[in-house]
PDB file of C-alpha atoms in Angstrom:
ATOM      1  CA  UNK A   1     -15.590 -20.668   3.016  1.00 54.00           C
ATOM      2  CA  UNK A   2     -12.326 -20.841   5.005  1.00 51.00           C
ATOM      3  CA  UNK A   3     -13.996 -22.545   7.954  1.00 57.00           C
ATOM      4  CA  UNK A   4     -15.739 -24.996   5.633  1.00 53.00           C
ATOM      5  CA  UNK A   5     -12.423 -25.896   3.992  1.00 52.00           C
ATOM      6  CA  UNK A   6     -10.834 -26.364   7.418  1.00 55.00           C
ATOM      7  CA  UNK A   7     -13.566 -28.828   8.345  1.00 56.00           C
ATOM      8  CA  UNK A   8     -12.963 -30.668   5.084  1.00 58.00           C
ATOM      9  CA  UNK A   9      -9.265 -30.926   5.984  1.00 52.00           C
ATOM     10  CA  UNK A  10     -10.129 -32.466   9.357  1.00 52.00           C
ATOM     11  CA  UNK A  11     -12.540 -34.923   7.768  1.00 55.00           C
ATOM     12  CA  UNK A  12      -9.904 -36.049   5.300  1.00 52.00           C
ATOM     13  CA  UNK A  13      -7.267 -36.502   7.983  1.00 48.00           C
ATOM     14  CA  UNK A  14      -9.637 -38.494  10.168  1.00 46.00           C
ATOM     15  CA  UNK A  15     -10.407 -40.681   7.182  1.00 46.00           C
ATOM     16  CA  UNK A  16      -6.738 -41.680   7.208  1.00 46.00           C
ATOM     17  CA  UNK A  17      -5.935 -40.343   3.739  1.00 48.00           C
ATOM     18  CA  UNK A  18      -2.492 -39.242   2.643  1.00 44.00           C
ATOM     19  CA  UNK A  19      -1.694 -35.899   1.072  1.00 46.00           C
ATOM     20  CA  UNK A  20      -0.940 -37.574  -2.240  1.00 47.00           C
ATOM     21  CA  UNK A  21      -3.620 -39.240  -4.310  1.00 47.00           C
ATOM     22  CA  UNK A  22      -6.298 -38.047  -1.920  1.00 59.00           C
ATOM     23  CA  UNK A  23      -9.218 -38.327  -4.349  1.00 63.00           C
ATOM     24  CA  UNK A  24      -8.510 -41.958  -5.214  1.00 65.00           C
ATOM     25  CA  UNK A  25      -8.763 -42.856  -1.525  1.00 78.00           C
ATOM     26  CA  UNK A  26     -12.482 -42.052  -1.508  1.00 89.00           C
ATOM     27  CA  UNK A  27     -15.348 -43.977  -3.067  1.00 95.00           C
ATOM     28  CA  UNK A  28     -17.148 -41.975  -5.767  1.00 95.00           C
ATOM     29  CA  UNK A  29     -20.609 -42.328  -7.343  1.00 96.00           C
ATOM     30  CA  UNK A  30     -20.758 -44.292 -10.595  1.00 95.00           C
ATOM     31  CA  UNK A  31     -21.475 -42.516 -13.878  1.00 96.00           C
ATOM     32  CA  UNK A  32     -21.795 -43.439 -17.540  1.00 98.00           C
ATOM     33  CA  UNK A  33     -20.495 -40.940 -20.108  1.00 98.00           C
ATOM     34  CA  UNK A  34     -23.177 -40.051 -22.664  1.00 97.00           C
ATOM     35  CA  UNK A  35     -21.642 -37.211 -24.672  1.00 96.00           C
ATOM     36  CA  UNK A  36     -18.656 -34.869 -24.571  1.00 95.00           C
ATOM     37  CA  UNK A  37     -19.624 -31.318 -25.524  1.00 92.00           C
ATOM     38  CA  UNK A  38     -16.181 -29.766 -24.955  1.00 90.00           C
ATOM     39  CA  UNK A  39     -12.994 -30.224 -22.950  1.00 88.00           C
ATOM     40  CA  UNK A  40     -14.781 -28.940 -19.842  1.00 87.00           C
ATOM     41  CA  UNK A  41     -18.397 -29.961 -20.450  1.00 93.00           C
ATOM     42  CA  UNK A  42     -19.889 -33.427 -20.667  1.00 96.00           C
ATOM     43  CA  UNK A  43     -23.225 -35.178 -20.412  1.00 98.00           C
ATOM     44  CA  UNK A  44     -23.323 -38.201 -18.131  1.00 98.00           C
ATOM     45  CA  UNK A  45     -25.898 -40.553 -16.654  1.00 98.00           C
ATOM     46  CA  UNK A  46     -25.702 -41.037 -12.913  1.00 97.00           C
ATOM     47  CA  UNK A  47     -26.834 -44.191 -11.148  1.00 96.00           C
ATOM     48  CA  UNK A  48     -29.247 -44.217  -8.181  1.00 97.00           C
ATOM     49  CA  UNK A  49     -27.447 -43.610  -4.910  1.00 98.00           C
ATOM     50  CA  UNK A  50     -28.194 -43.043  -1.241  1.00 98.00           C
ATOM     51  CA  UNK A  51     -27.196 -39.743   0.324  1.00 99.00           C
ATOM     52  CA  UNK A  52     -27.484 -37.989   3.653  1.00 98.00           C
ATOM     53  CA  UNK A  53     -28.420 -34.323   3.515  1.00 98.00           C
ATOM     54  CA  UNK A  54     -29.230 -31.308   5.624  1.00 98.00           C
ATOM     55  CA  UNK A  55     -30.490 -27.807   4.936  1.00 96.00           C
ATOM     56  CA  UNK A  56     -29.296 -24.750   6.835  1.00 94.00           C
ATOM     57  CA  UNK A  57     -31.072 -21.410   6.561  1.00 88.00           C
ATOM     58  CA  UNK A  58     -29.030 -18.900   8.533  1.00 76.00           C
ATOM     59  CA  UNK A  59     -27.584 -15.527   7.703  1.00 65.00           C
ATOM     60  CA  UNK A  60     -24.170 -15.921   6.104  1.00 70.00           C
ATOM     61  CA  UNK A  61     -23.155 -18.430   3.441  1.00 73.00           C
ATOM     62  CA  UNK A  62     -19.961 -19.502   5.231  1.00 77.00           C
ATOM     63  CA  UNK A  63     -21.788 -20.076   8.509  1.00 83.00           C
ATOM     64  CA  UNK A  64     -24.410 -22.166   6.718  1.00 84.00           C
ATOM     65  CA  UNK A  65     -21.719 -24.302   5.063  1.00 86.00           C
ATOM     66  CA  UNK A  66     -19.950 -24.856   8.369  1.00 89.00           C
ATOM     67  CA  UNK A  67     -23.137 -25.889  10.156  1.00 92.00           C
ATOM     68  CA  UNK A  68     -24.211 -28.231   7.356  1.00 94.00           C
ATOM     69  CA  UNK A  69     -20.818 -29.922   7.132  1.00 94.00           C
ATOM     70  CA  UNK A  70     -20.655 -30.486  10.889  1.00 96.00           C
ATOM     71  CA  UNK A  71     -24.088 -32.128  10.944  1.00 97.00           C
ATOM     72  CA  UNK A  72     -23.240 -34.514   8.116  1.00 98.00           C
ATOM     73  CA  UNK A  73     -19.762 -35.285   9.403  1.00 97.00           C
ATOM     74  CA  UNK A  74     -21.234 -36.032  12.827  1.00 98.00           C
ATOM     75  CA  UNK A  75     -23.618 -38.488  11.144  1.00 98.00           C
ATOM     76  CA  UNK A  76     -20.893 -40.489   9.396  1.00 98.00           C
ATOM     77  CA  UNK A  77     -18.763 -40.319  12.566  1.00 96.00           C
ATOM     78  CA  UNK A  78     -21.388 -42.125  14.621  1.00 96.00           C
ATOM     79  CA  UNK A  79     -24.345 -39.819  15.290  1.00 97.00           C
ATOM     80  CA  UNK A  80     -26.632 -42.540  13.995  1.00 97.00           C
ATOM     81  CA  UNK A  81     -28.413 -45.739  14.996  1.00 95.00           C
ATOM     82  CA  UNK A  82     -28.008 -49.063  13.194  1.00 87.00           C
ATOM     83  CA  UNK A  83     -31.345 -50.360  14.482  1.00 74.00           C
ATOM     84  CA  UNK A  84     -34.448 -48.655  15.754  1.00 62.00           C
ATOM     85  CA  UNK A  85     -35.612 -49.130  19.346  1.00 54.00           C
ATOM     86  CA  UNK A  86     -38.723 -51.296  19.188  1.00 51.00           C
ATOM     87  CA  UNK A  87     -39.345 -52.010  22.875  1.00 52.00           C
ATOM     88  CA  UNK A  88     -37.800 -49.654  25.401  1.00 52.00           C
ATOM     89  CA  UNK A  89     -39.217 -51.659  28.332  1.00 56.00           C
ATOM     90  CA  UNK A  90     -37.531 -54.893  27.305  1.00 55.00           C
ATOM     91  CA  UNK A  91     -34.252 -54.888  29.233  1.00 56.00           C
ATOM     92  CA  UNK A  92     -33.136 -58.032  27.414  1.00 57.00           C
ATOM     93  CA  UNK A  93     -33.122 -56.185  24.088  1.00 58.00           C
ATOM     94  CA  UNK A  94     -29.715 -54.619  23.424  1.00 62.00           C
ATOM     95  CA  UNK A  95     -29.688 -50.893  22.757  1.00 63.00           C
ATOM     96  CA  UNK A  96     -29.127 -49.849  19.153  1.00 72.00           C
ATOM     97  CA  UNK A  97     -25.524 -49.237  18.177  1.00 88.00           C
ATOM     98  CA  UNK A  98     -24.026 -46.553  15.993  1.00 92.00           C
ATOM     99  CA  UNK A  99     -21.675 -47.140  13.085  1.00 94.00           C
ATOM    100  CA  UNK A 100     -18.964 -45.076  11.469  1.00 96.00           C
ATOM    101  CA  UNK A 101     -19.417 -44.620   7.729  1.00 96.00           C
ATOM    102  CA  UNK A 102     -16.592 -44.014   5.273  1.00 95.00           C
ATOM    103  CA  UNK A 103     -16.226 -40.534   3.825  1.00 94.00           C
ATOM    104  CA  UNK A 104     -16.865 -40.342   0.087  1.00 95.00           C
ATOM    105  CA  UNK A 105     -16.414 -37.704  -2.569  1.00 95.00           C
ATOM    106  CA  UNK A 106     -17.761 -35.353  -3.840  1.00 96.00           C
ATOM    107  CA  UNK A 107     -19.509 -33.150  -1.315  1.00 96.00           C
ATOM    108  CA  UNK A 108     -22.583 -31.629  -2.968  1.00 98.00           C
ATOM    109  CA  UNK A 109     -23.864 -28.147  -2.158  1.00 96.00           C
ATOM    110  CA  UNK A 110     -26.691 -26.039  -3.531  1.00 95.00           C
ATOM    111  CA  UNK A 111     -28.427 -22.796  -2.665  1.00 89.00           C
ATOM    112  CA  UNK A 112     -31.740 -22.606  -0.821  1.00 83.00           C
ATOM    113  CA  UNK A 113     -33.269 -19.168  -0.647  1.00 73.00           C
ATOM    114  CA  UNK A 114     -31.047 -16.141  -0.150  1.00 69.00           C
ATOM    115  CA  UNK A 115     -28.432 -17.355   2.321  1.00 72.00           C
ATOM    116  CA  UNK A 116     -29.209 -20.985   3.105  1.00 83.00           C
ATOM    117  CA  UNK A 117     -27.653 -24.077   1.597  1.00 92.00           C
ATOM    118  CA  UNK A 118     -28.397 -27.743   1.203  1.00 96.00           C
ATOM    119  CA  UNK A 119     -25.438 -30.101   1.550  1.00 97.00           C
ATOM    120  CA  UNK A 120     -25.177 -33.801   0.732  1.00 98.00           C
ATOM    121  CA  UNK A 121     -22.712 -36.569   1.443  1.00 98.00           C
ATOM    122  CA  UNK A 122     -23.142 -39.575  -0.845  1.00 98.00           C
ATOM    123  CA  UNK A 123     -22.973 -42.850   1.069  1.00 98.00           C
ATOM    124  CA  UNK A 124     -20.856 -45.834  -0.032  1.00 97.00           C
ATOM    125  CA  UNK A 125     -22.661 -48.026  -2.566  1.00 96.00           C
ATOM    126  CA  UNK A 126     -23.093 -50.895  -0.091  1.00 96.00           C
ATOM    127  CA  UNK A 127     -25.745 -48.953   1.832  1.00 97.00           C
ATOM    128  CA  UNK A 128     -29.452 -48.880   1.009  1.00 96.00           C
ATOM    129  CA  UNK A 129     -32.223 -46.844   2.605  1.00 97.00           C
ATOM    130  CA  UNK A 130     -33.238 -49.921   4.580  1.00 96.00           C
ATOM    131  CA  UNK A 131     -29.760 -50.856   5.831  1.00 96.00           C
ATOM    132  CA  UNK A 132     -28.116 -47.462   6.388  1.00 97.00           C
ATOM    133  CA  UNK A 133     -27.879 -46.208   9.987  1.00 97.00           C
ATOM    134  CA  UNK A 134     -30.570 -43.668  10.809  1.00 97.00           C
ATOM    135  CA  UNK A 135     -29.488 -40.137  11.797  1.00 98.00           C
ATOM    136  CA  UNK A 136     -29.984 -39.152  15.425  1.00 97.00           C
ATOM    137  CA  UNK A 137     -30.127 -35.465  14.432  1.00 97.00           C
ATOM    138  CA  UNK A 138     -33.625 -34.723  13.147  1.00 97.00           C
ATOM    139  CA  UNK A 139     -32.158 -32.034  10.872  1.00 97.00           C
ATOM    140  CA  UNK A 140     -30.320 -34.732   8.912  1.00 98.00           C
ATOM    141  CA  UNK A 141     -32.161 -37.013   6.483  1.00 98.00           C
ATOM    142  CA  UNK A 142     -31.359 -40.024   4.359  1.00 98.00           C
ATOM    143  CA  UNK A 143     -32.473 -39.473   0.760  1.00 98.00           C
ATOM    144  CA  UNK A 144     -32.585 -41.775  -2.243  1.00 98.00           C
ATOM    145  CA  UNK A 145     -31.158 -39.870  -5.203  1.00 97.00           C
ATOM    146  CA  UNK A 146     -32.491 -41.230  -8.510  1.00 97.00           C
ATOM    147  CA  UNK A 147     -30.324 -41.741 -11.556  1.00 97.00           C
ATOM    148  CA  UNK A 148     -30.453 -38.820 -13.985  1.00 97.00           C
ATOM    149  CA  UNK A 149     -28.851 -37.239 -17.011  1.00 98.00           C
ATOM    150  CA  UNK A 150     -26.476 -34.483 -15.954  1.00 98.00           C
ATOM    151  CA  UNK A 151     -24.634 -31.698 -17.728  1.00 98.00           C
ATOM    152  CA  UNK A 152     -21.299 -31.187 -15.999  1.00 98.00           C
ATOM    153  CA  UNK A 153     -18.860 -28.278 -16.174  1.00 97.00           C
ATOM    154  CA  UNK A 154     -15.508 -29.202 -14.648  1.00 96.00           C
ATOM    155  CA  UNK A 155     -13.097 -26.589 -13.347  1.00 95.00           C
ATOM    156  CA  UNK A 156     -10.011 -26.465 -11.162  1.00 93.00           C
ATOM    157  CA  UNK A 157      -8.912 -23.958  -8.551  1.00 93.00           C
ATOM    158  CA  UNK A 158     -11.025 -22.683  -5.687  1.00 89.00           C
ATOM    159  CA  UNK A 159     -14.766 -23.306  -5.691  1.00 89.00           C
ATOM    160  CA  UNK A 160     -15.496 -19.771  -4.517  1.00 88.00           C
ATOM    161  CA  UNK A 161     -18.949 -18.238  -4.791  1.00 88.00           C
ATOM    162  CA  UNK A 162     -17.696 -16.066  -7.642  1.00 93.00           C
ATOM    163  CA  UNK A 163     -16.259 -19.029  -9.582  1.00 95.00           C
ATOM    164  CA  UNK A 164     -19.401 -21.087  -9.021  1.00 95.00           C
ATOM    165  CA  UNK A 165     -21.619 -18.252 -10.299  1.00 95.00           C
ATOM    166  CA  UNK A 166     -19.394 -17.631 -13.330  1.00 96.00           C
ATOM    167  CA  UNK A 167     -19.142 -21.281 -14.327  1.00 97.00           C
ATOM    168  CA  UNK A 168     -22.853 -21.895 -13.775  1.00 97.00           C
ATOM    169  CA  UNK A 169     -23.615 -19.031 -16.155  1.00 96.00           C
ATOM    170  CA  UNK A 170     -21.183 -20.483 -18.713  1.00 96.00           C
ATOM    171  CA  UNK A 171     -22.724 -23.953 -18.508  1.00 96.00           C
ATOM    172  CA  UNK A 172     -26.266 -22.635 -18.896  1.00 95.00           C
ATOM    173  CA  UNK A 173     -25.235 -20.537 -21.883  1.00 94.00           C
ATOM    174  CA  UNK A 174     -23.603 -23.496 -23.629  1.00 93.00           C
ATOM    175  CA  UNK A 175     -26.595 -25.741 -22.927  1.00 94.00           C
ATOM    176  CA  UNK A 176     -28.864 -23.279 -24.732  1.00 92.00           C
ATOM    177  CA  UNK A 177     -26.762 -23.882 -27.847  1.00 91.00           C
ATOM    178  CA  UNK A 178     -26.800 -27.676 -27.491  1.00 92.00           C
ATOM    179  CA  UNK A 179     -29.353 -30.459 -27.858  1.00 94.00           C
ATOM    180  CA  UNK A 180     -29.901 -30.521 -24.078  1.00 96.00           C
ATOM    181  CA  UNK A 181     -31.899 -28.274 -21.782  1.00 93.00           C
ATOM    182  CA  UNK A 182     -31.820 -27.793 -17.998  1.00 96.00           C
ATOM    183  CA  UNK A 183     -34.386 -29.867 -16.095  1.00 95.00           C
ATOM    184  CA  UNK A 184     -33.610 -28.652 -12.574  1.00 95.00           C
ATOM    185  CA  UNK A 185     -31.449 -26.285 -10.546  1.00 95.00           C
ATOM    186  CA  UNK A 186     -27.627 -26.490 -10.508  1.00 97.00           C
ATOM    187  CA  UNK A 187     -25.530 -27.982  -7.710  1.00 98.00           C
ATOM    188  CA  UNK A 188     -21.804 -27.871  -6.988  1.00 97.00           C
ATOM    189  CA  UNK A 189     -19.588 -30.918  -6.455  1.00 97.00           C
ATOM    190  CA  UNK A 190     -16.308 -30.479  -4.558  1.00 95.00           C
ATOM    191  CA  UNK A 191     -13.932 -33.437  -4.830  1.00 94.00           C
ATOM    192  CA  UNK A 192     -10.699 -32.395  -3.143  1.00 89.00           C
ATOM    193  CA  UNK A 193      -9.556 -31.032   0.240  1.00 82.00           C
ATOM    194  CA  UNK A 194      -8.083 -27.515   0.352  1.00 75.00           C
ATOM    195  CA  UNK A 195      -4.434 -28.597   0.603  1.00 81.00           C
ATOM    196  CA  UNK A 196      -4.661 -29.965  -2.944  1.00 85.00           C
ATOM    197  CA  UNK A 197      -2.641 -27.893  -5.405  1.00 88.00           C
ATOM    198  CA  UNK A 198      -5.205 -25.527  -7.013  1.00 88.00           C
ATOM    199  CA  UNK A 199      -4.680 -26.623 -10.617  1.00 88.00           C
ATOM    200  CA  UNK A 200      -5.123 -30.278  -9.566  1.00 89.00           C
ATOM    201  CA  UNK A 201      -8.440 -29.698  -7.820  1.00 92.00           C
ATOM    202  CA  UNK A 202     -11.624 -31.035  -9.355  1.00 93.00           C
ATOM    203  CA  UNK A 203     -14.848 -29.110  -8.977  1.00 96.00           C
ATOM    204  CA  UNK A 204     -18.060 -29.461 -10.947  1.00 98.00           C
ATOM    205  CA  UNK A 205     -21.177 -27.502 -11.721  1.00 98.00           C
ATOM    206  CA  UNK A 206     -23.903 -30.120 -12.266  1.00 98.00           C
ATOM    207  CA  UNK A 207     -27.299 -29.463 -13.877  1.00 98.00           C
ATOM    208  CA  UNK A 208     -29.867 -32.238 -14.472  1.00 98.00           C
ATOM    209  CA  UNK A 209     -30.845 -32.163 -18.158  1.00 98.00           C
ATOM    210  CA  UNK A 210     -33.184 -33.695 -20.708  1.00 96.00           C
ATOM    211  CA  UNK A 211     -32.754 -34.091 -24.472  1.00 94.00           C
ATOM    212  CA  UNK A 212     -34.207 -31.111 -26.338  1.00 86.00           C
ATOM    213  CA  UNK A 213     -36.291 -33.500 -28.451  1.00 78.00           C
ATOM    214  CA  UNK A 214     -38.098 -34.996 -25.432  1.00 58.00           C
TER     215      UNK A 214
END
C-alpha cells in the first residue's frame, strides 16, 4: 500500500496540482443522486464513461497495486498511439503520435482471485472509444463502462485492506435491510493523494445495485 500511495503522490505532482484543493483539480465522473439511505450511504446513477484498465495477478496485494498503477500511469503519460499504423511501407505516412491524458479521480480498484487486482483510471469525458489513444502495452485495455445504479459507502481516513473489508461488510448488511440488492461485486474508489489530511480524504465502497422490486 505504501508504494502505491507513493506512486499516487508522484502522479499528482506531475499533474501540476497544489497541496490544497487537490480533488477539485481533477475531472470526476458525473453522477445523479437517486436516494440517500444515511449520512454515509447513498444510491446514485452513474453515466457511461470510458476507462483504461489492467489486471495484475501476482503474489502480494501491494505489489499488484504498484504494477497496475504504473501501467495505467504510463498509458496516460504517453504510452499510447493516437492513430493506428495502416501502411508501414508508406514512408510518406507520418508515424502515429502519442498523447498525454489528464489524470482524473477516483482511481478504482477491485479484487481478482486471491492476490490479484484490477485497476481503472477513468478518462476525461471528451474521450470516446473511437477517439482515445490506444495503449501500447497489451496488458492495458480501453473499456466502455456503462451507466448503472450504485450503492455507495463513503468513508475518510486510509483505504487500507482492513477498512475496505469492514466497510464493504457494513454496506452489504445495510443493503439487505433496504429496497436495493447487490447486482455485482464491490469496487473501491480512492479520490485523494496520501498527503491529504486523513479526515478530509474521500474513499468509497461502490456496489452496483438493482431495486428489490425488479
